[in-house]
Amino acid sequence: MNEDVTPERWSRIKALFAAAVEAPASERSELLVREAQGDSALIAEVQSLLAAHDQPGDLLDCVPAELKAQALAVADDNSRVGERIGAYRIVGVLGAGGMGHVFKAVRDDDQYRAEVAIKVMRADVSGPLAEQRFKTERQILASLDHRNIARMLDGGRTGGGSPYVVMELVSGDPIDRFSDAHSLKVRERVQLFLQVCAAVSYAHQHLVIHRDLKPNNILVTADGSVRLLDFGIAKLLDANAADGATVDETVTQLRAMTLDYASPEQVSGGAVTTVSDVYSLGVVLYRLLTGQSPYGARTNDAQRVAEILSDTAPTRPSLVRTNDRQRQRGIDADLDNILLMALRKEPQRRYSSVEQFANDLRNYLGGLPVQA
């Protein structure tokens, strides 16, 4: 592979990769040959990225070293500090994902001053499909208005033509870290988790599946308020679903999400529905209460994860050994059964909605009979 990858070459690689990863696996080879127009080296480079994309974690953790170095050089976020985007001025770097870079910024025009987060689409993933995905995320955020979901404030294009979205800047810790730092007991953790359920249930009611629910996407502010973040791989359901039609059971982009929290149907490349989010929420709560995976040891091997989810039953939460014996004793049979129902391998055997899951948790807290 050519180690001297120019920014222009990298942009072409990423554009073709973005198109290929959206295509069915059976059609990728034909697409690469057609779009590469005889450039065999380009095909090899994109195939290398596709192979890396099959591994869990961020794509840049897996790509060949020369492409990784080039990507990092092209995406020198710190060079943008001080840049103005609309009424906002970038003052720091918050992070980066597969689609965009996230900056801390301030609005300092003559209207008012406020700190915000701005997500700007990465120039090195430009292309019609990538831009459409970014626009879909922005449209999803614009449609959601809930106290437990980070709010969209603004959006548009930079002077260079890159789409961006301005978000509420959330100052908080991931829900698991917050719970441990405040030594929350089992019931307090469940009560906090119900805020997450409220946010996800609201998204579902507005025809949005999150598809990447995990503690790092669930922040808790100092006053104990949950904020759900990162709808970057969320999926809009078929608009006809509002009229009672079957939802668009979209095929997941497994490699864009976090394997640890993926449902069996996501790992196997199956259809994604709202009950896929129910499963992921079950994993989040399981970890929140036990500090461990429902299946014991963690692995970064996608094939091994698929085998575990297919063949292994989750350990009952009350049987998981933790360093917090008092918290372990607080997990009773009802809570065991609730979590195991959310984690059932067959989607049709889980709670049929996040609200149903939440209702059972509320019944548990209230000492009432549970459905599970």
mmCIF file of C-alpha atoms in Angstrom:
data_model
loop_
_atom_site.group_PDB
_atom_site.id
_atom_site.type_symbol
_atom_site.label_atom_id
_atom_site.label_comp_id
_atom_site.label_asym_id
_atom_site.label_seq_id
_atom_site.Cartn_x
_atom_site.Cartn_y
_atom_site.Cartn_z
ATOM 1 C CA MET A 1 0.000 0.000 0.000
ATOM 2 C CA ASN A 2 1.248 3.474 -0.813
ATOM 3 C CA GLU A 3 2.489 5.098 2.387
ATOM 4 C CA ASP A 4 2.472 8.609 0.901
ATOM 5 C CA VAL A 5 -1.257 9.244 1.206
ATOM 6 C CA THR A 6 -2.109 12.817 0.273
ATOM 7 C CA PRO A 7 -5.153 14.592 1.743
ATOM 8 C CA GLU A 8 -6.824 14.341 -1.684
ATOM 9 C CA ARG A 9 -6.135 10.607 -1.838
ATOM 10 C CA TRP A 10 -7.403 10.123 1.707
ATOM 11 C CA SER A 11 -10.617 11.991 0.852
ATOM 12 C CA ARG A 12 -11.173 9.699 -2.140
ATOM 13 C CA ILE A 13 -10.525 6.601 -0.033
ATOM 14 C CA LYS A 14 -12.955 7.750 2.621
ATOM 15 C CA ALA A 15 -15.658 8.702 0.123
ATOM 16 C CA LEU A 16 -15.527 5.271 -1.507
ATOM 17 C CA PHE A 17 -15.364 3.582 1.892
ATOM 18 C CA ALA A 18 -18.469 5.483 3.018
ATOM 19 C CA ALA A 19 -20.332 4.286 -0.069
ATOM 20 C CA ALA A 20 -19.131 0.691 0.297
ATOM 21 C CA VAL A 21 -19.981 0.369 3.971
ATOM 22 C CA GLU A 22 -23.565 1.418 3.217
ATOM 23 C CA ALA A 23 -23.912 -1.220 0.469
ATOM 24 C CA PRO A 24 -24.927 -4.854 1.093
ATOM 25 C CA ALA A 25 -21.841 -7.032 1.527
ATOM 26 C CA SER A 26 -22.722 -9.011 -1.587
ATOM 27 C CA GLU A 27 -22.597 -5.850 -3.731
ATOM 28 C CA ARG A 28 -19.427 -4.254 -2.379
ATOM 29 C CA SER A 29 -16.940 -5.843 -4.777
ATOM 30 C CA GLU A 30 -18.925 -4.737 -7.811
ATOM 31 C CA LEU A 31 -19.300 -1.233 -6.367
ATOM 32 C CA LEU A 32 -15.551 -0.928 -5.698
ATOM 33 C CA VAL A 33 -14.615 -2.037 -9.213
ATOM 34 C CA ARG A 34 -17.153 0.338 -10.762
ATOM 35 C CA GLU A 35 -16.289 3.400 -8.682
ATOM 36 C CA ALA A 36 -12.501 2.923 -8.565
ATOM 37 C CA GLN A 37 -12.343 3.030 -12.376
ATOM 38 C CA GLY A 38 -9.352 0.744 -12.692
ATOM 39 C CA ASP A 39 -7.445 2.060 -9.647
ATOM 40 C CA SER A 40 -6.471 -1.286 -8.084
ATOM 41 C CA ALA A 41 -4.528 0.413 -5.285
ATOM 42 C CA LEU A 42 -7.630 2.374 -4.303
ATOM 43 C CA ILE A 43 -9.653 -0.840 -4.189
ATOM 44 C CA ALA A 44 -7.028 -2.460 -1.954
ATOM 45 C CA GLU A 45 -6.974 0.516 0.390
ATOM 46 C CA VAL A 46 -10.758 0.578 0.754
ATOM 47 C CA GLN A 47 -10.883 -3.190 1.247
ATOM 48 C CA SER A 48 -8.354 -2.767 4.056
ATOM 49 C CA LEU A 49 -10.612 -0.187 5.713
ATOM 50 C CA LEU A 50 -13.635 -2.445 5.303
ATOM 51 C CA ALA A 51 -11.767 -5.285 6.988
ATOM 52 C CA ALA A 52 -10.771 -2.964 9.844
ATOM 53 C CA HIS A 53 -14.355 -1.784 10.096
ATOM 54 C CA ASP A 54 -15.370 -5.331 11.059
ATOM 55 C CA GLN A 55 -13.465 -4.905 14.297
ATOM 56 C CA PRO A 56 -14.985 -3.201 17.379
ATOM 57 C CA GLY A 57 -13.901 0.234 18.449
ATOM 58 C CA ASP A 58 -13.123 3.357 16.503
ATOM 59 C CA LEU A 59 -12.059 2.888 12.903
ATOM 60 C CA LEU A 60 -8.765 4.723 13.473
ATOM 61 C CA ASP A 61 -7.787 2.086 16.042
ATOM 62 C CA CYS A 62 -7.766 -0.529 13.283
ATOM 63 C CA VAL A 63 -6.680 1.056 9.999
ATOM 64 C CA PRO A 64 -3.165 0.625 8.631
ATOM 65 C CA ALA A 65 -0.594 2.869 10.262
ATOM 66 C CA GLU A 66 0.001 5.046 7.246
ATOM 67 C CA LEU A 67 -3.705 5.772 6.791
ATOM 68 C CA LYS A 68 -4.107 6.402 10.504
ATOM 69 C CA ALA A 69 -1.243 8.905 10.457
ATOM 70 C CA GLN A 70 -2.700 10.638 7.433
ATOM 71 C CA ALA A 71 -6.155 10.786 8.959
ATOM 72 C CA LEU A 72 -4.815 12.339 12.109
ATOM 73 C CA ALA A 73 -2.799 14.865 10.099
ATOM 74 C CA VAL A 74 -5.791 15.838 7.982
ATOM 75 C CA ALA A 75 -7.965 16.111 11.091
ATOM 76 C CA ASP A 76 -5.755 18.387 13.144
ATOM 77 C CA ASP A 77 -8.511 19.689 15.376
ATOM 78 C CA ASN A 78 -6.357 21.977 17.444
ATOM 79 C CA SER A 79 -5.594 24.056 14.365
ATOM 80 C CA ARG A 80 -9.239 25.139 14.333
ATOM 81 C CA VAL A 81 -9.186 26.732 17.776
ATOM 82 C CA GLY A 82 -10.060 30.388 17.275
ATOM 83 C CA GLU A 83 -11.966 29.735 14.055
ATOM 84 C CA ARG A 84 -15.417 31.271 13.741
ATOM 85 C CA ILE A 85 -18.413 29.231 12.617
ATOM 86 C CA GLY A 86 -21.398 31.498 12.187
ATOM 87 C CA ALA A 87 -21.910 33.371 15.441
ATOM 88 C CA TYR A 88 -19.637 30.940 17.316
ATOM 89 C CA ARG A 89 -15.903 30.864 18.035
ATOM 90 C CA ILE A 90 -14.101 27.564 18.657
ATOM 91 C CA VAL A 91 -12.219 27.569 21.973
ATOM 92 C CA GLY A 92 -11.326 23.902 22.429
ATOM 93 C CA VAL A 93 -11.617 20.305 21.254
ATOM 94 C CA LEU A 94 -14.113 17.945 22.902
ATOM 95 C CA GLY A 95 -13.662 14.820 20.806
ATOM 96 C CA ALA A 96 -14.095 13.114 17.454
ATOM 97 C CA GLY A 97 -16.185 10.341 15.977
ATOM 98 C CA GLY A 98 -16.640 8.521 12.717
ATOM 99 C CA MET A 99 -18.572 11.368 11.112
ATOM 100 C CA GLY A 100 -17.487 14.571 12.790
ATOM 101 C CA HIS A 101 -15.257 16.520 15.124
ATOM 102 C CA VAL A 102 -16.797 18.029 18.242
ATOM 103 C CA PHE A 103 -15.562 21.390 19.470
ATOM 104 C CA LYS A 104 -16.240 23.534 22.480
ATOM 105 C CA ALA A 105 -17.266 26.991 21.317
ATOM 106 C CA VAL A 106 -18.743 30.237 22.570
ATOM 107 C CA ARG A 107 -21.336 32.462 21.049
ATOM 108 C CA ASP A 108 -19.939 35.944 21.498
ATOM 109 C CA ASP A 109 -21.813 38.140 19.065
ATOM 110 C CA ASP A 110 -23.810 41.192 20.116
ATOM 111 C CA GLN A 111 -26.872 39.056 20.948
ATOM 112 C CA TYR A 112 -25.689 36.999 23.931
ATOM 113 C CA ARG A 113 -22.772 34.901 25.177
ATOM 114 C CA ALA A 114 -23.044 31.158 25.786
ATOM 115 C CA GLU A 115 -20.885 28.045 25.697
ATOM 116 C CA VAL A 116 -21.938 25.337 23.232
ATOM 117 C CA ALA A 117 -20.715 22.165 21.552
ATOM 118 C CA ILE A 118 -20.352 22.203 17.754
ATOM 119 C CA LYS A 119 -20.116 19.036 15.699
ATOM 120 C CA VAL A 120 -18.591 19.632 12.262
ATOM 121 C CA MET A 121 -18.609 17.000 9.574
ATOM 122 C CA ARG A 122 -15.128 15.698 8.866
ATOM 123 C CA ALA A 123 -13.735 16.798 5.512
ATOM 124 C CA ASP A 124 -12.068 13.410 5.035
ATOM 125 C CA VAL A 125 -15.403 11.558 5.041
ATOM 126 C CA SER A 126 -17.065 13.818 2.511
ATOM 127 C CA GLY A 127 -19.383 12.294 -0.037
ATOM 128 C CA PRO A 128 -23.120 12.105 -0.730
ATOM 129 C CA LEU A 129 -23.808 9.158 1.590
ATOM 130 C CA ALA A 130 -21.699 10.517 4.446
ATOM 131 C CA GLU A 131 -23.280 13.951 4.133
ATOM 132 C CA GLN A 132 -26.745 12.423 4.086
ATOM 133 C CA ARG A 133 -25.984 10.525 7.292
ATOM 134 C CA PHE A 134 -24.784 13.724 8.966
ATOM 135 C CA LYS A 135 -27.896 15.564 7.800
ATOM 136 C CA THR A 136 -30.051 12.719 9.117
ATOM 137 C CA GLU A 137 -28.463 13.096 12.547
ATOM 138 C CA ARG A 138 -29.093 16.830 12.438
ATOM 139 C CA GLN A 139 -32.722 16.297 11.423
ATOM 140 C CA ILE A 140 -33.179 13.781 14.221
ATOM 141 C CA LEU A 141 -31.815 16.233 16.766
ATOM 142 C CA ALA A 142 -34.049 19.001 15.431
ATOM 143 C CA SER A 143 -37.100 16.781 15.948
ATOM 144 C CA LEU A 144 -36.331 15.977 19.595
ATOM 145 C CA ASP A 145 -37.180 18.275 22.497
ATOM 146 C CA HIS A 146 -36.875 16.478 25.830
ATOM 147 C CA ARG A 147 -35.292 17.466 29.120
ATOM 148 C CA ASN A 148 -33.107 14.323 29.114
ATOM 149 C CA ILE A 149 -31.802 14.729 25.549
ATOM 150 C CA ALA A 150 -29.043 17.211 24.719
ATOM 151 C CA ARG A 151 -30.713 20.026 22.768
ATOM 152 C CA MET A 152 -29.873 21.156 19.261
ATOM 153 C CA LEU A 153 -29.467 24.945 19.130
ATOM 154 C CA ASP A 154 -28.414 25.755 15.590
ATOM 155 C CA GLY A 155 -27.020 24.315 12.379
ATOM 156 C CA GLY A 156 -25.738 25.221 8.957
ATOM 157 C CA ARG A 157 -22.575 25.083 6.869
ATOM 158 C CA THR A 158 -19.117 26.403 7.584
ATOM 159 C CA GLY A 159 -17.422 28.848 5.254
ATOM 160 C CA GLY A 160 -15.724 25.827 3.684
ATOM 161 C CA GLY A 161 -19.057 24.124 3.034
ATOM 162 C CA SER A 162 -18.984 21.495 5.805
ATOM 163 C CA PRO A 163 -22.312 20.823 7.566
ATOM 164 C CA TYR A 164 -22.348 21.519 11.300
ATOM 165 C CA VAL A 165 -24.734 21.293 14.220
ATOM 166 C CA VAL A 166 -24.657 23.365 17.421
ATOM 167 C CA MET A 167 -25.623 21.519 20.584
ATOM 168 C CA GLU A 168 -26.188 22.245 24.228
ATOM 169 C CA LEU A 169 -22.847 21.851 26.028
ATOM 170 C CA VAL A 170 -23.400 19.193 28.685
ATOM 171 C CA SER A 171 -21.094 19.188 31.686
ATOM 172 C CA GLY A 172 -21.348 15.828 33.379
ATOM 173 C CA ASP A 173 -20.008 12.310 33.840
ATOM 174 C CA PRO A 174 -21.016 9.013 32.205
ATOM 175 C CA ILE A 175 -23.826 7.429 34.186
ATOM 176 C CA ASP A 176 -21.724 4.546 35.519
ATOM 177 C CA ARG A 177 -18.921 6.840 36.668
ATOM 178 C CA PHE A 178 -21.398 9.257 38.255
ATOM 179 C CA SER A 179 -23.126 6.416 40.116
ATOM 180 C CA ASP A 180 -19.867 5.032 41.467
ATOM 181 C CA ALA A 181 -18.504 8.466 42.417
ATOM 182 C CA HIS A 182 -21.669 9.175 44.418
ATOM 183 C CA SER A 183 -21.840 5.639 45.862
ATOM 184 C CA LEU A 184 -25.406 5.238 44.674
ATOM 185 C CA LYS A 185 -27.311 2.250 46.006
ATOM 186 C CA VAL A 186 -29.264 -0.152 43.788
ATOM 187 C CA ARG A 187 -32.572 1.670 44.085
ATOM 188 C CA GLU A 188 -30.904 5.032 43.421
ATOM 189 C CA ARG A 189 -29.241 3.635 40.306
ATOM 190 C CA VAL A 190 -32.568 2.302 39.043
ATOM 191 C CA GLN A 191 -34.219 5.675 39.696
ATOM 192 C CA LEU A 192 -31.457 7.430 37.752
ATOM 193 C CA PHE A 193 -31.748 4.903 34.932
ATOM 194 C CA LEU A 194 -35.462 5.689 34.581
ATOM 195 C CA GLN A 195 -34.444 9.111 33.248
ATOM 196 C CA VAL A 196 -32.572 7.320 30.476
ATOM 197 C CA CYS A 197 -35.666 5.250 29.714
ATOM 198 C CA ALA A 198 -37.741 8.436 29.506
ATOM 199 C CA ALA A 199 -35.359 9.915 26.930
ATOM 200 C CA VAL A 200 -35.193 6.771 24.788
ATOM 201 C CA SER A 201 -38.947 6.203 24.987
ATOM 202 C CA TYR A 202 -39.503 9.787 23.829
ATOM 203 C CA ALA A 203 -37.134 9.225 20.897
ATOM 204 C CA HIS A 204 -39.017 6.070 19.928
ATOM 205 C CA GLN A 205 -42.317 7.933 20.054
ATOM 206 C CA HIS A 206 -40.762 10.350 17.573
ATOM 207 C CA LEU A 207 -39.731 7.483 15.280
ATOM 208 C CA VAL A 208 -36.044 7.437 16.225
ATOM 209 C CA ILE A 209 -33.981 4.380 17.229
ATOM 210 C CA HIS A 210 -30.732 5.370 18.972
ATOM 211 C CA ARG A 211 -28.717 2.181 18.195
ATOM 212 C CA ASP A 212 -25.653 3.131 20.269
ATOM 213 C CA LEU A 213 -26.792 3.298 23.884
ATOM 214 C CA LYS A 214 -23.864 3.030 26.311
ATOM 215 C CA PRO A 215 -22.683 4.853 29.464
ATOM 216 C CA ASN A 216 -20.415 7.231 27.521
ATOM 217 C CA ASN A 217 -23.464 8.485 25.618
ATOM 218 C CA ILE A 218 -25.429 9.017 28.835
ATOM 219 C CA LEU A 219 -24.098 11.905 30.898
ATOM 220 C CA VAL A 220 -25.322 12.941 34.346
ATOM 221 C CA THR A 221 -24.933 16.559 35.437
ATOM 222 C CA ALA A 222 -23.945 17.655 38.931
ATOM 223 C CA ASP A 223 -27.603 17.991 39.940
ATOM 224 C CA GLY A 224 -28.390 14.415 38.887
ATOM 225 C CA SER A 225 -30.049 15.183 35.543
ATOM 226 C CA VAL A 226 -29.465 12.743 32.669
ATOM 227 C CA ARG A 227 -28.599 13.914 29.147
ATOM 228 C CA LEU A 228 -28.654 11.451 26.273
ATOM 229 C CA LEU A 229 -26.053 12.221 23.592
ATOM 230 C CA ASP A 230 -24.800 11.105 20.197
ATOM 231 C CA PHE A 231 -27.453 10.224 17.677
ATOM 232 C CA GLY A 232 -24.729 9.792 15.057
ATOM 233 C CA ILE A 233 -25.856 6.295 14.040
ATOM 234 C CA ALA A 234 -29.487 6.702 15.073
ATOM 235 C CA LYS A 235 -32.075 5.672 12.527
ATOM 236 C CA LEU A 236 -35.362 7.254 11.598
ATOM 237 C CA LEU A 237 -38.195 4.765 11.399
ATOM 238 C CA ASP A 238 -40.421 4.654 8.342
ATOM 239 C CA ALA A 239 -42.616 7.738 8.457
ATOM 240 C CA ASN A 240 -45.586 5.454 7.739
ATOM 241 C CA ALA A 241 -45.088 3.907 11.162
ATOM 242 C CA ALA A 242 -46.929 6.887 12.570
ATOM 243 C CA ASP A 243 -50.003 5.577 10.732
ATOM 244 C CA GLY A 244 -49.622 2.108 12.168
ATOM 245 C CA ALA A 245 -47.586 0.621 9.336
ATOM 246 C CA THR A 246 -44.678 -1.728 9.983
ATOM 247 C CA VAL A 247 -41.504 0.117 10.917
ATOM 248 C CA ASP A 248 -38.535 0.128 8.594
ATOM 249 C CA GLU A 249 -36.526 -2.710 10.122
ATOM 250 C CA THR A 250 -33.205 -1.304 9.061
ATOM 251 C CA VAL A 251 -30.081 -3.377 8.816
ATOM 252 C CA THR A 252 -27.623 -2.177 11.418
ATOM 253 C CA GLN A 253 -24.200 -0.774 10.703
ATOM 254 C CA LEU A 254 -22.650 -2.966 13.373
ATOM 255 C CA ARG A 255 -19.153 -1.653 12.970
ATOM 256 C CA ALA A 256 -20.289 1.894 13.669
ATOM 257 C CA MET A 257 -21.477 1.035 17.151
ATOM 258 C CA THR A 258 -20.135 -0.454 20.368
ATOM 259 C CA LEU A 259 -20.140 -4.257 20.475
ATOM 260 C CA ASP A 260 -20.384 -4.436 24.268
ATOM 261 C CA TYR A 261 -23.915 -3.028 24.170
ATOM 262 C CA ALA A 262 -25.132 -4.413 20.838
ATOM 263 C CA SER A 263 -28.177 -6.663 20.669
ATOM 264 C CA PRO A 264 -27.863 -10.149 19.133
ATOM 265 C CA GLU A 265 -29.682 -9.011 15.995
ATOM 266 C CA GLN A 266 -27.254 -6.131 15.558
ATOM 267 C CA VAL A 267 -24.215 -8.344 15.968
ATOM 268 C CA SER A 268 -25.588 -10.862 13.471
ATOM 269 C CA GLY A 269 -26.378 -8.094 10.962
ATOM 270 C CA GLY A 270 -30.119 -8.458 11.399
ATOM 271 C CA ALA A 271 -32.947 -5.959 11.458
ATOM 272 C CA VAL A 272 -32.976 -3.197 14.061
ATOM 273 C CA THR A 273 -36.164 -2.096 15.819
ATOM 274 C CA THR A 274 -37.002 -0.258 19.016
ATOM 275 C CA VAL A 275 -36.577 -3.471 21.015
ATOM 276 C CA SER A 276 -32.915 -3.468 19.964
ATOM 277 C CA ASP A 277 -32.615 -0.345 22.122
ATOM 278 C CA VAL A 278 -34.439 -2.232 24.907
ATOM 279 C CA TYR A 279 -31.658 -4.823 24.847
ATOM 280 C CA SER A 280 -28.897 -2.198 24.922
ATOM 281 C CA LEU A 281 -30.612 -0.464 27.835
ATOM 282 C CA GLY A 282 -30.671 -3.821 29.609
ATOM 283 C CA VAL A 283 -26.894 -4.087 29.202
ATOM 284 C CA VAL A 284 -26.446 -0.521 30.473
ATOM 285 C CA LEU A 285 -28.504 -1.226 33.606
ATOM 286 C CA TYR A 286 -26.791 -4.583 34.135
ATOM 287 C CA ARG A 287 -23.389 -2.882 34.120
ATOM 288 C CA LEU A 288 -24.709 -0.053 36.252
ATOM 289 C CA LEU A 289 -25.757 -2.534 38.950
ATOM 290 C CA THR A 290 -22.973 -5.136 38.725
ATOM 291 C CA GLY A 291 -20.064 -3.346 37.066
ATOM 292 C CA GLN A 292 -19.701 -6.252 34.643
ATOM 293 C CA SER A 293 -20.914 -7.582 31.311
ATOM 294 C CA PRO A 294 -23.916 -9.930 31.339
ATOM 295 C CA TYR A 295 -21.632 -12.539 29.743
ATOM 296 C CA GLY A 296 -18.533 -12.246 31.904
ATOM 297 C CA ALA A 297 -15.216 -11.496 30.230
ATOM 298 C CA ARG A 298 -15.159 -8.822 27.522
ATOM 299 C CA THR A 299 -13.689 -9.415 24.082
ATOM 300 C CA ASN A 300 -12.840 -7.261 21.081
ATOM 301 C CA ASP A 301 -13.390 -10.106 18.619
ATOM 302 C CA ALA A 302 -16.619 -9.519 16.687
ATOM 303 C CA GLN A 303 -17.041 -13.188 15.767
ATOM 304 C CA ARG A 304 -16.530 -14.237 19.376
ATOM 305 C CA VAL A 305 -19.108 -11.687 20.526
ATOM 306 C CA ALA A 306 -21.606 -13.119 18.042
ATOM 307 C CA GLU A 307 -20.946 -16.629 19.356
ATOM 308 C CA ILE A 308 -21.362 -15.538 22.967
ATOM 309 C CA LEU A 309 -24.626 -13.726 22.299
ATOM 310 C CA SER A 310 -25.931 -16.716 20.374
ATOM 311 C CA ASP A 311 -24.868 -19.504 22.716
ATOM 312 C CA THR A 312 -24.447 -18.075 26.228
ATOM 313 C CA ALA A 313 -27.124 -17.130 28.735
ATOM 314 C CA PRO A 314 -26.551 -13.941 30.758
ATOM 315 C CA THR A 315 -25.503 -14.491 34.360
ATOM 316 C CA ARG A 316 -28.243 -13.582 36.822
ATOM 317 C CA PRO A 317 -27.214 -10.139 38.166
ATOM 318 C CA SER A 318 -27.619 -11.209 41.798
ATOM 319 C CA LEU A 319 -24.981 -13.928 41.259
ATOM 320 C CA VAL A 320 -22.319 -11.580 39.908
ATOM 321 C CA ARG A 321 -19.542 -11.025 42.406
ATOM 322 C CA THR A 322 -18.708 -7.361 42.899
ATOM 323 C CA ASN A 323 -16.514 -5.376 45.246
ATOM 324 C CA ASP A 324 -19.645 -3.764 46.650
ATOM 325 C CA ARG A 325 -21.257 -6.579 48.626
ATOM 326 C CA GLN A 326 -24.018 -4.307 49.915
ATOM 327 C CA ARG A 327 -25.014 -3.383 46.386
ATOM 328 C CA GLN A 328 -24.927 -7.032 45.314
ATOM 329 C CA ARG A 329 -27.295 -7.940 48.154
ATOM 330 C CA GLY A 330 -29.658 -5.208 46.938
ATOM 331 C CA ILE A 331 -30.310 -7.075 43.668
ATOM 332 C CA ASP A 332 -33.283 -9.356 44.292
ATOM 333 C CA ALA A 333 -35.161 -11.930 42.193
ATOM 334 C CA ASP A 334 -37.540 -9.366 40.701
ATOM 335 C CA LEU A 335 -34.676 -7.204 39.474
ATOM 336 C CA ASP A 336 -32.931 -10.307 38.139
ATOM 337 C CA ASN A 337 -36.009 -11.230 36.137
ATOM 338 C CA ILE A 338 -36.524 -7.707 34.811
ATOM 339 C CA LEU A 339 -32.974 -7.519 33.494
ATOM 340 C CA LEU A 340 -33.051 -11.004 32.021
ATOM 341 C CA MET A 341 -36.289 -10.201 30.189
ATOM 342 C CA ALA A 342 -34.717 -7.082 28.659
ATOM 343 C CA LEU A 343 -31.719 -9.217 27.625
ATOM 344 C CA ARG A 344 -33.592 -12.040 25.925
ATOM 345 C CA LYS A 345 -31.952 -13.063 22.684
ATOM 346 C CA GLU A 346 -35.195 -13.178 20.716
ATOM 347 C CA PRO A 347 -36.501 -9.621 20.164
ATOM 348 C CA GLN A 348 -40.134 -10.747 20.380
ATOM 349 C CA ARG A 349 -39.563 -12.122 23.899
ATOM 350 C CA ARG A 350 -38.178 -8.884 25.348
ATOM 351 C CA TYR A 351 -40.230 -6.024 26.665
ATOM 352 C CA SER A 352 -42.177 -4.766 23.686
ATOM 353 C CA SER A 353 -41.188 -1.153 24.439
ATOM 354 C CA VAL A 354 -38.887 0.898 26.620
ATOM 355 C CA GLU A 355 -41.949 2.200 28.455
ATOM 356 C CA GLN A 356 -42.947 -1.358 29.360
ATOM 357 C CA PHE A 357 -39.401 -1.955 30.649
ATOM 358 C CA ALA A 358 -39.598 1.261 32.675
ATOM 359 C CA ASN A 359 -43.017 0.347 34.077
ATOM 360 C CA ASP A 360 -41.630 -2.908 35.463
ATOM 361 C CA LEU A 361 -38.760 -0.989 37.071
ATOM 362 C CA ARG A 362 -41.256 1.423 38.634
ATOM 363 C CA ASN A 363 -43.288 -1.532 39.910
ATOM 364 C CA TYR A 364 -40.105 -2.970 41.399
ATOM 365 C CA LEU A 365 -39.351 0.305 43.173
ATOM 366 C CA GLY A 366 -42.922 0.504 44.431
ATOM 367 C CA GLY A 367 -43.003 -3.043 45.734
ATOM 368 C CA LEU A 368 -45.638 -4.080 43.183
ATOM 369 C CA PRO A 369 -45.776 -7.291 41.091
ATOM 370 C CA VAL A 370 -43.605 -7.167 37.975
ATOM 371 C CA GLN A 371 -44.344 -8.522 34.517
ATOM 372 C CA ALA A 372 -41.025 -10.338 34.120
#
